[in-house]
């Protein structure tokens, strides 16, 4: 035939791409934007064939969720039907003595490991997807988008829902733990809310915008050593024609967390569900490790909602510490009497202390900004809550990220007494389901450490957290604040001072709390 | 001038586009598709940045953002559409002049072309069954370059003058135009396409010097045949067309009245093709039993025989005099109207004795069953012959398949169209029909069958009944073309780049009569790609013969695609003298190894087999079956299929479920050379024969099969066992002749 090979192939080719003339994607500033936060290719766990096979398997996340699912349904049933003695009730015991502490450890070490195995979202997602693990095409429910004005608030809704849940939990003394049935109701409440959101909205709207835990896991989790699922080669992603990792492909769903591996710069919003890895047709997604604190220090984009979330969480843990002191108990009693509120925690001082803690922190930063910002640098840009920038924000956002380790350590330290004193109770509590053992069992009262040791450990944890925060803040200040401040050294010392101050407050409060005991 | 100013000269009002910065991941899907440049990247935060002042409200960003992170509030900013004018004649009687006069002047054409956004990812192109580069030819119109516009259209179509007149654009290109998907009025693509062809006649084919080697026979001379013949001729093949009628053109010739498609336009392609050297043999009917002989005469045969058999209803009274079908009626009407208008003879032929206009006597009434294209053509022709016409259709008008413009024109011409009515019986007197019993129906949704409402039937006095529900393919041909008709329904995950374009996101705009244009277009893709796969060795089918009743543009596109596949495959009839350098082997062979693997062993075996082929210099692709679609199969000369084997030790052993499903969904692979393999743990049992059978049932020629157990797949033996199989397959498939010998 006279025809050239190429001509023939062209005739048989799909004519659509010929008419598609996409604009070239923007590549400017990529290195600057993602350079600091991109993990090193060597730390990609999915380069190991065995790990890759495991994670590629569609049952991977199902198998992570399943044991937790079993535990939590047990918690619900045992909490409702089992003994009313909290320490002997498996539901209450495992939730408050062990689970909460484990979640903290996972947060600090990994990031959103809990989200990958979470039975609340996991259960609701099974129903939303109508499957336990298969890639289905049709979902159940309305699939609405989360309303834009609310979505703009980002992390603020989860932090408010965390404050609310904590208040409820303190009011009914759920985590004490008190009546085990209260624990069941709380878990049922969370699962029910999750289910409702999964059925009304698309993807993991609940996890991203509502879940009380997400604010804590997202912020504290950024200390973790797992960077999450990220692109292996950003250039491939930029020219990718399908974006299956976002839209869902043959083998995987679109990212339920609204995260694109191509632009993720921290582990904040990667739920480690592995769907993007499964759906990417280019095999361009890896699961990367990173140095601890990378997601605190490195991201170039700081978010106002996250910053406020951190300071509010800081306020909350301060409140919990303060009200465990003797001095505060009398203040609280006096308030309840005068405001005719039945008992602790009085919402006025609850919100008051939290708000004060947050505002005081912000106030100090504001002072630093006022004192040290260079006048010749333009820092203000009007915009919505999420987008606008100002002199205050230029300082507040990076500095509050720097506080994450101290806030995280404080939360962690607060869980330690329950863990050390009572975690052993899980064993008799488990046996009690089957009718063995009682509170007289020696394991029941076995404590892993004495009270004074616990305080020492708590203070050590806070000190470690403060050290990590100091290091992070030093780095962040150097990268982001020195260039916009009048005095480099001045701003470094000021931010460092803030961190050390926060650490000192937390440590001193533990000492006072111990004295109160 | 910005696009906004160009496409919407009216001053813009509060149009607001916002990016939800919390959720925007900076993937740029919206940025690379925004036609106006209203979206850019904030590289510091790596989120999209919107400029409301440039936005025209086309909502492409909303449709294409994977995370629904863009919100557009406000009107659609586009100038009013330039509507092509209608030229209704003063008196219908005997008039066959074209009703739609199209866009007539440059001023209008430029104004309408200015409404096109030149979308970077044009959904209209996906909606057009031929995939015309619509922004491309519209850009040429803007540059007043008609030759350039023809050049662009010629890449995908040989019938722009015909398609632009007969396409139902509202369900195709225009229904898929960004403006339409956004809820607005689309660019008048059809009118612009016609403008190009009206202003400058479609250039004739430029035949390559015939080499006399590849000889292709085409059955039929409808649009599918025209597309194929054109393509083949330009590639230097010798083309013989067998048409059973005396005049070429198929349905375009006798089935579409002149007032929609003037005869000169309909005849244009065959004039050009015949003078360019197509051997056109009219009055030559090919029956299915002649296929074998045809395949001995030609290297390849393309069946484009069309659907010429009218659908008929069986109901009480259907046997009466005065009940006829659309084909008979339209052919007679065309002859009468085009030929000096001997209306009396026409009426006599159909037993309508009365003389219209005579005092005191009613005008004869024709009852047309159906309200689709054919029915409208019948009814409107009847009006031109001086008859009253009533169309009845049991569908709801909202869900009917009528072109809205055609319906409006028919009503203007005095055709009564009743939806939600069904004919239950015909009444006769002296063996002649005189009345029709009509029952009411209801239809709840487009995909529901209408149901008859109880109640007394209406009786309509009528003198002639024309069954015009459509056509079907001669069942004898369907039997001779295995695997036809191909169903144009997609399953599973839609083509990903289609989803990304946003055409599937807003499936039902008012302009498109609430039809899911994206899904329909994806369905048509199946027909288009199926046309590139032979139904049996050296035999291709296109148009009605392939998919059942097809539109003109679909048939034409499939004809071109089949021709491309013929040219690509380079088939040879057994008796053809061979050239010294061989024919099929003049290019690199393309091999596709596709597999279903669970633990990775089958995938590794597939790689090893691929290695066997590439050693011989073949171009090999290795893909999991989930990624193998019609396009991949069509492009391959040799296909190797492998699966792991499921079952418990020796019980229930068979190919993996996914493989079985894939095999069951395979199209015809007429004469395609295939190899089969499986990997097993204990014994392959019946897995290989099952796969082989499934492939042979689709006309594939199995060159060899092999199974690999744990021993062959052990660390080192694996490579050699599978690779040796690959080498053997490669050797056997070197020439098709060998392949045949091996199978016999
Ligand atoms: S599908 Fe893969 S290549 Fe495409 S954007 Fe997602 S991760 Fe990148
Ligand atoms: S899809 Fe990928 S990026 Fe999204 S949450 Fe899951 S693992 Fe993380
Ligand atoms: S509506 Fe259209 S013009 Fe406006 S920003 Fe979106 S894509 Fe661009
Ligand atoms: S398509 Fe959506 S997520 Fe991607 S850049 Fe645009 S607004 Fe952001
Ligand atoms: S061929 Fe038909 S569908 Fe395609 S652009 Fe032309 S009128 Fe539209
Ligand atoms: S015709 Fe419509 S979809 Fe096509 S390029 Fe123009 S505006 Fe875009």
Coordinates of C-alpha atoms in Angstrom, one line a residue, chain B residues 329-516:
Chain B
X329 CA -45.5 6.0 0.9
X330 CA -42.3 8.0 0.9
X331 CA -41.0 6.5 -2.3
X332 CA -44.3 7.2 -4.1
X333 CA -44.5 10.7 -2.6
X334 CA -41.0 11.5 -3.6
X335 CA -41.6 10.3 -7.1
X336 CA -44.9 12.2 -7.4
X337 CA -43.6 15.5 -5.9
X338 CA -40.4 15.5 -7.8
X339 CA -42.0 14.5 -11.0
X340 CA -44.5 17.1 -12.2
X341 CA -46.9 16.4 -9.4
X342 CA -49.5 14.0 -10.7
X343 CA -51.4 14.0 -7.5
X344 CA -54.4 12.2 -8.9
X345 CA -52.3 9.3 -10.0
X346 CA -50.8 9.2 -6.5
X347 CA -54.2 9.2 -4.8
X348 CA -55.4 6.5 -7.2
X349 CA -52.4 4.4 -6.4
X350 CA -53.3 4.5 -2.7
X351 CA -57.0 4.1 -3.3
X352 CA -57.9 7.7 -2.4
X353 CA -60.4 8.5 -5.1
X354 CA -61.7 11.8 -3.8
X355 CA -60.6 15.0 -5.5
X356 CA -59.5 17.5 -2.8
X357 CA -61.1 20.8 -3.1
X358 CA -64.2 19.5 -4.8
X359 CA -67.2 21.1 -3.0
X360 CA -68.8 19.2 -0.2
X361 CA -66.3 16.5 0.0
X362 CA -63.8 16.1 2.8
X363 CA -60.1 16.1 2.1
X364 CA -58.7 12.6 2.6
X365 CA -57.0 12.1 5.9
X366 CA -53.8 10.2 6.4
X367 CA -53.2 8.7 9.8
X368 CA -49.5 8.4 10.5
X369 CA -48.4 6.0 13.2
X370 CA -45.5 7.5 15.1
X371 CA -44.1 11.0 15.6
X372 CA -40.5 10.4 14.9
X373 CA -38.4 11.6 11.9
X374 CA -40.0 9.2 9.5
X375 CA -43.5 10.0 10.7
X376 CA -42.9 13.7 10.3
X377 CA -41.6 13.1 6.8
X378 CA -44.6 11.1 5.9
X379 CA -47.1 13.6 7.3
X380 CA -45.4 16.6 5.8
X381 CA -45.2 14.9 2.4
X382 CA -48.9 14.1 2.7
X383 CA -49.7 17.8 3.3
X384 CA -47.8 18.6 0.1
X385 CA -49.9 16.1 -1.7
X386 CA -53.0 17.9 -0.6
X387 CA -53.9 15.5 2.1
X388 CA -54.8 16.0 5.8
X389 CA -52.3 14.3 8.1
X390 CA -52.6 13.2 11.8
X391 CA -49.7 11.7 13.6
X392 CA -50.2 9.7 16.8
X393 CA -47.6 8.5 19.1
X394 CA -48.0 6.7 22.4
X395 CA -45.0 8.6 24.0
X396 CA -45.3 11.7 26.0
X397 CA -44.3 14.8 24.0
X398 CA -41.7 15.5 26.7
X399 CA -39.9 12.2 26.1
X400 CA -40.6 11.7 22.4
X401 CA -37.7 11.3 19.9
X402 CA -39.0 14.0 17.7
X403 CA -36.7 16.9 16.7
X404 CA -38.3 19.9 18.3
X405 CA -37.8 22.1 15.2
X406 CA -39.2 19.5 13.0
X407 CA -42.3 19.1 15.2
X408 CA -42.9 22.9 15.1
X409 CA -42.5 23.0 11.4
X410 CA -44.9 20.1 10.9
X411 CA -47.5 21.7 13.1
X412 CA -47.0 25.0 11.2
X413 CA -47.7 23.1 8.0
X414 CA -51.0 21.9 9.4
X415 CA -50.0 18.4 10.6
X416 CA -52.0 17.4 13.7
X417 CA -49.7 15.7 16.1
X418 CA -51.2 13.8 19.1
X419 CA -49.0 12.4 21.7
X420 CA -50.1 10.0 24.4
X421 CA -52.4 8.2 22.0
X422 CA -52.1 4.6 20.7
X423 CA -53.9 2.9 17.9
X424 CA -55.9 -0.1 19.2
X425 CA -57.8 -1.2 16.1
X426 CA -58.7 -0.1 12.6
X427 CA -62.2 -0.2 11.4
X428 CA -63.1 -1.1 7.8
X429 CA -65.9 -1.0 5.3
X430 CA -65.9 -3.2 2.3
X431 CA -62.4 -4.2 3.0
X432 CA -61.2 -0.6 3.0
X433 CA -60.0 1.2 6.2
X434 CA -62.2 4.1 7.3
X435 CA -61.7 4.6 11.0
X436 CA -59.1 4.3 13.7
X437 CA -59.7 3.6 17.4
X438 CA -57.3 5.5 19.5
X439 CA -56.8 4.9 23.2
X440 CA -55.1 7.4 25.6
X441 CA -51.8 6.5 27.3
X442 CA -49.7 7.9 30.1
X443 CA -45.9 7.9 30.5
X444 CA -44.3 8.8 33.8
X445 CA -40.7 9.0 32.8
X446 CA -38.5 8.9 29.7
X447 CA -37.3 5.4 30.5
X448 CA -40.8 4.0 31.3
X449 CA -43.1 2.4 28.8
X450 CA -46.3 4.2 28.3
X451 CA -49.4 2.5 29.7
X452 CA -52.9 2.5 28.2
X453 CA -55.5 4.4 30.2
X454 CA -58.8 2.6 30.5
X455 CA -61.8 4.3 28.8
X456 CA -63.7 4.3 25.6
X457 CA -61.5 4.8 22.5
X458 CA -61.8 7.8 20.3
X459 CA -62.7 7.1 16.8
X460 CA -61.0 9.1 14.0
X461 CA -62.3 9.0 10.5
X462 CA -59.4 8.3 8.1
X463 CA -58.7 7.2 4.6
X464 CA -55.2 5.9 4.7
X465 CA -52.9 4.6 7.4
X466 CA -49.1 4.8 7.2
X467 CA -47.1 2.9 9.7
X468 CA -44.1 5.1 10.2
X469 CA -42.6 3.9 13.5
X470 CA -39.2 3.4 11.8
X471 CA -37.2 0.8 10.0
X472 CA -35.5 -2.4 10.8
X473 CA -32.7 -4.4 9.3
X474 CA -33.5 -7.3 7.1
X475 CA -33.3 -10.3 9.6
X476 CA -31.5 -12.4 7.0
X477 CA -28.6 -9.9 7.1
X478 CA -28.6 -9.7 10.9
X479 CA -28.2 -13.5 10.8
X480 CA -25.3 -13.3 8.4
X481 CA -23.5 -10.6 10.5
X482 CA -22.9 -12.3 13.9
X483 CA -22.8 -10.1 16.9
X484 CA -25.1 -7.5 15.4
X485 CA -26.9 -5.4 16.4
X486 CA -24.3 -4.1 18.8
X487 CA -25.9 -2.5 21.9
X488 CA -24.9 1.1 22.5
X489 CA -25.0 1.0 26.2
X490 CA -22.0 1.6 28.5
X491 CA -21.4 -0.3 31.6
X492 CA -18.9 0.1 34.4
X493 CA -16.7 3.2 34.7
X494 CA -17.2 5.6 31.9
X495 CA -14.1 6.6 29.9
X496 CA -12.2 8.8 32.3
X497 CA -11.4 11.6 29.9
X498 CA -15.1 11.9 29.1
X499 CA -15.9 12.4 32.8
X500 CA -13.1 14.9 33.1
X501 CA -14.5 17.0 30.2
X502 CA -17.7 17.5 32.2
X503 CA -20.1 16.3 29.5
X504 CA -21.5 13.7 31.9
X505 CA -22.0 16.1 34.8
X506 CA -25.1 17.8 33.7
X507 CA -26.9 15.3 31.7
X508 CA -30.2 16.9 30.9
X509 CA -30.6 20.5 29.8
X510 CA -33.9 21.8 28.4
X511 CA -32.3 22.6 25.1
X512 CA -31.4 18.9 24.7
X513 CA -35.0 17.9 25.5
X514 CA -33.7 16.7 28.8
X515 CA -31.8 13.9 27.2
X516 CA -28.6 12.7 28.9

